Short mmCIF file of N, CA and C in Angstrom, two decimals:
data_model
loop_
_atom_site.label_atom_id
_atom_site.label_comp_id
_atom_site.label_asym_id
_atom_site.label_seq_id
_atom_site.Cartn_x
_atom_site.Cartn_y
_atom_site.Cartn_z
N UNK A 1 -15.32 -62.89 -58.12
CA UNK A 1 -14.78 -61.54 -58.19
C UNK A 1 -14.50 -61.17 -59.65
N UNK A 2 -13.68 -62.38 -60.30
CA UNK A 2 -13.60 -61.88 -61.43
C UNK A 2 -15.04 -61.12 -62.54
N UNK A 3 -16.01 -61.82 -62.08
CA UNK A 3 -17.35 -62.01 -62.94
C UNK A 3 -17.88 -60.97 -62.64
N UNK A 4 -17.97 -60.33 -61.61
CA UNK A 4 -18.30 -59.05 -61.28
C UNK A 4 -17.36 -58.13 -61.65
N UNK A 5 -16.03 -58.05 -62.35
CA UNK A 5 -15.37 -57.36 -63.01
C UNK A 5 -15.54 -57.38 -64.19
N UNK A 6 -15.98 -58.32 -64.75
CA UNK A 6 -16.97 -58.42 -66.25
C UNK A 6 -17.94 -57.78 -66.70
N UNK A 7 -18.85 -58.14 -65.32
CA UNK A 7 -19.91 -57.43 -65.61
C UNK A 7 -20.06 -56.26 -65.40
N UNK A 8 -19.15 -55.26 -64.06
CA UNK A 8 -19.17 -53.95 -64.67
C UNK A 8 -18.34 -53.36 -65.68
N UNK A 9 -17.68 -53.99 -66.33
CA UNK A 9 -16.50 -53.83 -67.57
C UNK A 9 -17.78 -53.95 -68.36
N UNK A 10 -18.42 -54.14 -69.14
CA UNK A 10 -19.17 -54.78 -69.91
C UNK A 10 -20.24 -53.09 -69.52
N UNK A 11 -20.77 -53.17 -68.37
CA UNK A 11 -21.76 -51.73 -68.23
C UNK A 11 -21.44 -50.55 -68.66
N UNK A 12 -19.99 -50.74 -68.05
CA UNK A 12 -19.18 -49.13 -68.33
C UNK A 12 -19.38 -49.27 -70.26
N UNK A 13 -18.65 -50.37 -70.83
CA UNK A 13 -18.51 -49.78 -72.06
C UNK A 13 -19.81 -49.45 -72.90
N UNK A 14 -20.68 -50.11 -72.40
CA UNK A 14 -22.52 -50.05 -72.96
C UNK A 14 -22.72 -48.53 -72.78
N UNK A 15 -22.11 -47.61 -71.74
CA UNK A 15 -22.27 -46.48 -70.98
C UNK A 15 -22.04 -45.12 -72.15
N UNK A 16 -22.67 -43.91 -72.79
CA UNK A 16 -22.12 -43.61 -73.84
C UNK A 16 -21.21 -42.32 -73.06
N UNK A 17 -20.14 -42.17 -73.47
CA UNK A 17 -19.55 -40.66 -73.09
C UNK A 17 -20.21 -39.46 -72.97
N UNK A 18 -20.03 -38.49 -72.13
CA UNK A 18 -20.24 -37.48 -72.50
C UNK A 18 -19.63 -36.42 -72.03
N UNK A 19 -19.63 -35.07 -73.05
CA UNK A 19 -18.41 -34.36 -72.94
C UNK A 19 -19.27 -33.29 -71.22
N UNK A 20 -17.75 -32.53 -70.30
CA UNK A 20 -18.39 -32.16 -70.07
C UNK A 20 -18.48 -30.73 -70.66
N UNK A 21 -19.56 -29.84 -69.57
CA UNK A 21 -19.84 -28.65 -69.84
C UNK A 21 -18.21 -27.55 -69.86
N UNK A 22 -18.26 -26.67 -70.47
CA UNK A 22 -16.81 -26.07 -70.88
C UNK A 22 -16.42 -24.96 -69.66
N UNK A 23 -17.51 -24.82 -68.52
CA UNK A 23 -17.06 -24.35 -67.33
C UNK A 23 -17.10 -24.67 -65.70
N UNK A 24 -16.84 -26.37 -66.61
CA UNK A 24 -17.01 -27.30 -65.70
C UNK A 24 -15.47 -26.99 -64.60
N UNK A 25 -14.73 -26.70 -65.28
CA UNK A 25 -13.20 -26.30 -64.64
C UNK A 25 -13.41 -25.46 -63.55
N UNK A 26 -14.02 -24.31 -64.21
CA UNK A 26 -13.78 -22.53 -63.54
C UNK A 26 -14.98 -23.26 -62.37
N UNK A 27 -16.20 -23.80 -62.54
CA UNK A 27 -17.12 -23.92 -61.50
C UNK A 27 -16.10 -24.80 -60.02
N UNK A 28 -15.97 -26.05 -60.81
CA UNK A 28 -15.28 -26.76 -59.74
C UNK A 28 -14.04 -25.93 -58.98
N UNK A 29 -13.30 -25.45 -59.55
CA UNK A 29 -12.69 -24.17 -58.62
C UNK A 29 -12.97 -23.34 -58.00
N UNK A 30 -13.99 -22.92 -58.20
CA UNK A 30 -14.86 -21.71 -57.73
C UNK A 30 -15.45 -22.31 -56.67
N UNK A 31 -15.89 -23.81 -56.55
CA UNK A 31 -16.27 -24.42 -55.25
C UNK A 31 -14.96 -24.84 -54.52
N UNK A 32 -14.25 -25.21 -54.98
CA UNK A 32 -12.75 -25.90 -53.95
C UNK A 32 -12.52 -24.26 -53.03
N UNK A 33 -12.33 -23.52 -53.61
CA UNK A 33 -11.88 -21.76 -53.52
C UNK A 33 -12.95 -21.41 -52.47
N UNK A 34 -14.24 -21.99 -52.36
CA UNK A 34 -15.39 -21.53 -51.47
C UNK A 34 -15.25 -22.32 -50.58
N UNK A 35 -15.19 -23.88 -50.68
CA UNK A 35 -15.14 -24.46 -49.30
C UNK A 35 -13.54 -24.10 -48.25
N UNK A 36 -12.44 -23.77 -49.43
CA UNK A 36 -11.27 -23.60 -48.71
C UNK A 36 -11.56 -22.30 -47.85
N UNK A 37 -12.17 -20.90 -48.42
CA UNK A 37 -12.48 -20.05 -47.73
C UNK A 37 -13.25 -20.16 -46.36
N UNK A 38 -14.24 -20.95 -46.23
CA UNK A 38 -14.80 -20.94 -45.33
C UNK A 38 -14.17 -22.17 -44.16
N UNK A 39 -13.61 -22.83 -44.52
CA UNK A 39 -12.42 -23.86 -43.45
C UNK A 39 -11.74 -22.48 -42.49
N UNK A 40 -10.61 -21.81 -43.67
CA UNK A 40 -10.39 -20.96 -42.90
C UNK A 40 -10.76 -19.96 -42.30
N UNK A 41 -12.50 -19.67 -42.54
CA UNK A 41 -13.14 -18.40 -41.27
C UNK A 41 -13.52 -19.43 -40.10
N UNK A 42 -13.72 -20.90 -40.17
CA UNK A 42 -14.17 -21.42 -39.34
C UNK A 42 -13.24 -21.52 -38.15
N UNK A 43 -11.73 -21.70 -39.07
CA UNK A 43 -10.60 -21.76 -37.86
C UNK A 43 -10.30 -20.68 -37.19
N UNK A 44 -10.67 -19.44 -38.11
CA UNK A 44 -10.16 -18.21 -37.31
C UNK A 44 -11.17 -17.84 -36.05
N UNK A 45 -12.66 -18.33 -36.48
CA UNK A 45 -13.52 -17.98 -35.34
C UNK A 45 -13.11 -18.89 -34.40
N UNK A 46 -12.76 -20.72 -34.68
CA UNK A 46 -12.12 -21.01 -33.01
C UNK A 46 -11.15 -20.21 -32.62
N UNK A 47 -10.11 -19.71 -33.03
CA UNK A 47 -9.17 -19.11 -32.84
C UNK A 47 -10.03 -18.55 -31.59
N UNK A 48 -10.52 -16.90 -32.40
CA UNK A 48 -11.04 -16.17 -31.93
C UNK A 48 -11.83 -16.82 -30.59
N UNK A 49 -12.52 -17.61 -30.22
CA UNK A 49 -13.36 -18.10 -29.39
C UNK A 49 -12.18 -18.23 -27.71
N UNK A 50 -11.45 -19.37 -28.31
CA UNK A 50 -10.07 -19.88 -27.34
C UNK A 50 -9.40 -18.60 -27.39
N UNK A 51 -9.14 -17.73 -27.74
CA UNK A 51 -8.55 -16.15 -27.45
C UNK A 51 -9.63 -16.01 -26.20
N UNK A 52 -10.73 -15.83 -26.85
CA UNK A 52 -12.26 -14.71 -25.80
C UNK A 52 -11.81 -15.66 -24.59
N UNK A 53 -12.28 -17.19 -24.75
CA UNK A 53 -12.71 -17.85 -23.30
C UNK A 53 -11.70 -17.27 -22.39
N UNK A 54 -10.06 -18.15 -22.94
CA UNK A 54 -8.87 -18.01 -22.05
C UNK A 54 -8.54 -16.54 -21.50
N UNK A 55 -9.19 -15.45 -22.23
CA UNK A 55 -9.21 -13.99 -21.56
C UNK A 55 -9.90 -14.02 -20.66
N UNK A 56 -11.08 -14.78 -20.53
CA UNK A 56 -12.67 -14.34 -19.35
C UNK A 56 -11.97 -15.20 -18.36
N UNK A 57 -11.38 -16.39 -18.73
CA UNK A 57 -11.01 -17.42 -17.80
C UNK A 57 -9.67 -16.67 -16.33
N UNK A 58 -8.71 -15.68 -17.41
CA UNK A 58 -7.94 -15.23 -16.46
C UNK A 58 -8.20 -14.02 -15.44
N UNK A 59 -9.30 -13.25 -16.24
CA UNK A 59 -9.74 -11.85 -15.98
C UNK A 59 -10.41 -12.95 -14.49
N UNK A 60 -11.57 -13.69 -14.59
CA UNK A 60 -12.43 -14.28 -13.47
C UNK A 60 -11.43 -14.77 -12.48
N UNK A 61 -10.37 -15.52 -12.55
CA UNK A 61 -9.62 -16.24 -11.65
C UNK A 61 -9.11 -14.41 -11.08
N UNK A 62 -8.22 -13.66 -11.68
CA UNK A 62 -7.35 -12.54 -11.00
C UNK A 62 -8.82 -11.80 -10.75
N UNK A 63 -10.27 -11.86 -10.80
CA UNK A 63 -11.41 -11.49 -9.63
C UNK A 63 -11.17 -12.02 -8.60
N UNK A 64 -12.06 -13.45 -8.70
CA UNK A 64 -12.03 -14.29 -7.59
C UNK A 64 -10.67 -14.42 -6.90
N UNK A 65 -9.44 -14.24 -7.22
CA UNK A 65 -8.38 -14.29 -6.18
C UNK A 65 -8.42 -12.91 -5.12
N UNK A 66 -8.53 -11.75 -5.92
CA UNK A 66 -8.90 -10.58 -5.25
C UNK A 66 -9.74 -10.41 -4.19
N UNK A 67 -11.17 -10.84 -4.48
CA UNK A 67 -11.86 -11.36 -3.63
C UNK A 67 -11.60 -11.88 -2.94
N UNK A 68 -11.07 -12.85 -2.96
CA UNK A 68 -10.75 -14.04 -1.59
C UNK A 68 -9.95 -13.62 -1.07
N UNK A 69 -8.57 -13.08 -1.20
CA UNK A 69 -7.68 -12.70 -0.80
C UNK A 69 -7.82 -11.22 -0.05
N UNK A 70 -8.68 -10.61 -0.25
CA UNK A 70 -8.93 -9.21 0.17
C UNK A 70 -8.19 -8.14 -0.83
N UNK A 71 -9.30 -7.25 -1.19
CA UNK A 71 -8.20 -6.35 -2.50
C UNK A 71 -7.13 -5.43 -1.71
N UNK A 72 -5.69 -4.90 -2.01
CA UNK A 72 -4.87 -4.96 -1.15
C UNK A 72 -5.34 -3.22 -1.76
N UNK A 73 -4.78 -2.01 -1.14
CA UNK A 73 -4.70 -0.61 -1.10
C UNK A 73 -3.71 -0.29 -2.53
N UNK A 74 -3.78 -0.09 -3.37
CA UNK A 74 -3.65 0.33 -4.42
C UNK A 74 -2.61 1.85 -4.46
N UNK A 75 -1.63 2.12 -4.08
CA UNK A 75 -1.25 3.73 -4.05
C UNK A 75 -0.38 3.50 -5.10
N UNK A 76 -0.26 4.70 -6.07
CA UNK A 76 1.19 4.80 -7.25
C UNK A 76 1.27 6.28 -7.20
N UNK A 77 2.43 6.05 -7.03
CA UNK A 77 3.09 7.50 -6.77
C UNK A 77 3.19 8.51 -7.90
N UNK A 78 3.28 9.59 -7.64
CA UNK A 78 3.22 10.29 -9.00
C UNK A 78 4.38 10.30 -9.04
N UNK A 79 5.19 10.67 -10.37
CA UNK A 79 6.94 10.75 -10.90
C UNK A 79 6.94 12.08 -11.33
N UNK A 80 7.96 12.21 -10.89
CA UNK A 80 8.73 13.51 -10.94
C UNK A 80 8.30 14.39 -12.40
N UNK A 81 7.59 15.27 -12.50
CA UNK A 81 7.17 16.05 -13.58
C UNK A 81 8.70 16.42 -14.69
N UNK A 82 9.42 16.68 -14.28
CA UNK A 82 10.69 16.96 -14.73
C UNK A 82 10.97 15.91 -16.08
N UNK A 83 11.21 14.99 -15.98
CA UNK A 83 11.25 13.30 -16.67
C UNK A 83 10.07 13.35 -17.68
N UNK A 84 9.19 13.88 -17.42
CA UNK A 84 8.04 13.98 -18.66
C UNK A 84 8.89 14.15 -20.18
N UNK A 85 9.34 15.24 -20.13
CA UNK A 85 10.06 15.40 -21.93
C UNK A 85 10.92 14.21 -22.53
N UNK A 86 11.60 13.28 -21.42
CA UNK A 86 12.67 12.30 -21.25
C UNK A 86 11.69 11.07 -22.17
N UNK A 87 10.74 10.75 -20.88
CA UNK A 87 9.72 9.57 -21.22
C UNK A 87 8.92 10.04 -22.96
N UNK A 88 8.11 11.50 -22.67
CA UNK A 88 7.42 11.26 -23.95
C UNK A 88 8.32 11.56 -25.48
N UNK A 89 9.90 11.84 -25.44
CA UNK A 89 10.86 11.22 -26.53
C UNK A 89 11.06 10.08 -26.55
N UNK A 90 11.15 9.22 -25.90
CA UNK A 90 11.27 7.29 -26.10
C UNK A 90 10.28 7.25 -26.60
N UNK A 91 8.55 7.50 -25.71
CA UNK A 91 7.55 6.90 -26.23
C UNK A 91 7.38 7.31 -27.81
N UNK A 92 7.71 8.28 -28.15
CA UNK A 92 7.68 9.00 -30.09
C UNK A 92 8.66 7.88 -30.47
N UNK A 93 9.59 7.65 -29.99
CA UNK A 93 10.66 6.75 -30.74
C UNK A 93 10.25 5.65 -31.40
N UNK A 94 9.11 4.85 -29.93
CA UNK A 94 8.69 3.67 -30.07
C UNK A 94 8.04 3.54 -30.69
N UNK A 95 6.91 4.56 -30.98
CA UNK A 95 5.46 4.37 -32.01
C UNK A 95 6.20 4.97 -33.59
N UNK A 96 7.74 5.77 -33.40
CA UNK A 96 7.84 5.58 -35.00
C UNK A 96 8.55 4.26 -35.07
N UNK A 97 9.22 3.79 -34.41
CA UNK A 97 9.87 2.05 -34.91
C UNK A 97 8.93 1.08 -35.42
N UNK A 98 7.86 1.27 -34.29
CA UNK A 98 6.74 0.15 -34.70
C UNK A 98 5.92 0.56 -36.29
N UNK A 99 5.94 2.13 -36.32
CA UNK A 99 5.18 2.49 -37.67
C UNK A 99 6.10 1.47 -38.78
N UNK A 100 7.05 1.63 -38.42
CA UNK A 100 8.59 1.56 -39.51
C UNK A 100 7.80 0.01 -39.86
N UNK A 101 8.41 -0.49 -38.90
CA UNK A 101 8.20 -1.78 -38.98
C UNK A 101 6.70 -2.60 -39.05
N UNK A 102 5.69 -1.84 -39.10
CA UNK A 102 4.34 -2.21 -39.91
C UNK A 102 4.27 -2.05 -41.45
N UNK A 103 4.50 -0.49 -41.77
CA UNK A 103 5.03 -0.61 -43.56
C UNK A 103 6.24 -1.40 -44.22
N UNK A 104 7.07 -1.91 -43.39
CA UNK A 104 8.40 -2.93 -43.78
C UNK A 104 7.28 -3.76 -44.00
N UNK A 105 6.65 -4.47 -43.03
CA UNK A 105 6.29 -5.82 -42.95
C UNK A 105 4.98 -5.73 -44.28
N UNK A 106 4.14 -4.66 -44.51
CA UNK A 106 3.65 -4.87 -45.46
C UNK A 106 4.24 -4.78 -46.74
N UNK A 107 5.31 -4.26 -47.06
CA UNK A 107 6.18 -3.68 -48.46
C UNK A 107 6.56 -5.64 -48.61
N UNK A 108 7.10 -6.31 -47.60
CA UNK A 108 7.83 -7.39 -47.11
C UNK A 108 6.52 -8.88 -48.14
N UNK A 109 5.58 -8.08 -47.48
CA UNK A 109 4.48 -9.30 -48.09
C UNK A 109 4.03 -9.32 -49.45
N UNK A 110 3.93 -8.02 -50.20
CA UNK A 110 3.42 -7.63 -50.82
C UNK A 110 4.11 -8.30 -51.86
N UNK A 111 5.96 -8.15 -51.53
CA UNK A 111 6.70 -8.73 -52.39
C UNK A 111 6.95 -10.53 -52.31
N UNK A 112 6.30 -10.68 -51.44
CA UNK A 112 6.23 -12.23 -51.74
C UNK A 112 5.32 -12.51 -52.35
N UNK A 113 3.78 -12.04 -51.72
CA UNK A 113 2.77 -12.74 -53.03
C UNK A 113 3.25 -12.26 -54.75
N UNK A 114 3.48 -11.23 -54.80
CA UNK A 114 3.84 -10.80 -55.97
C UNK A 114 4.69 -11.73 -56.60
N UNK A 115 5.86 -12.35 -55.89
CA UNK A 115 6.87 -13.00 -56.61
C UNK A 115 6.23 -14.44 -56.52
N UNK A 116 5.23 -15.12 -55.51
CA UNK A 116 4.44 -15.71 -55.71
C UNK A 116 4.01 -16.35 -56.53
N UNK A 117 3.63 -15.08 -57.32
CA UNK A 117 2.29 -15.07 -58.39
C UNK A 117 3.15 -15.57 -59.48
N UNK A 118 4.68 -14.85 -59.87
CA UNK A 118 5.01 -15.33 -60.80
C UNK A 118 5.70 -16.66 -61.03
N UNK A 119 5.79 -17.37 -59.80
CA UNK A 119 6.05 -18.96 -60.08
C UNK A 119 5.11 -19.35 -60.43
#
């Protein structure tokens, strides 16, 4: 073992240096940065995949139960016209909370990468 530590001790130093190229840095990043990118489209498409199946999987079972079971008569009553102005003020309420809280959540991120950046 030792002798074979000799002898490549002995190759290496016979070996002459050489410098490397001066965008040897920016390249090798530029590949770490490409393979990291594409890890994460690969995970998002399983994602995406196990989303699709487990949707087809429940949509087919609540078929086939229907089916088997016989589809039952379906009636929904209409609601009282009156209540309309009642319901469509909540529903405005709800779609401005959620607006609210989509521009929070982006103002929210924006200031983290930002502060991010400066650590």
């Amino acid at each position: 073992m030792n002798q074979k530590n000799d002898i490549l001790k002995d190759l290496f130093s016979r070996m002459q240096e050489e410098e490397l190229p001066v965008s040897f840095r920016a390249n090798m990043m530029q590949q770490i940065m490409a393979e990291a990118e594409r890890i994460r489209k690969r995970d998002e498409r399983k994602g995406w995949i196990a989303v699709i199946a487990t949707s087809l999987l429940m949509i087919g079972t609540a078929i086939t139960s229907f089916l088997y079971m016989g589809i039952p008569e379906i009636s929904v009553p209409m609601p009282n016209m009156s209540t309309l102005p009642f319901y469509a003020y909540i529903g405005m309420l709800a779609l401005i909370l959620l607006g609210a809280d989509y521009k929070f959540r982006q103002i929210f991120k924006r200031r983290q990468i930002s502060q991010g950046k400066k650590m």
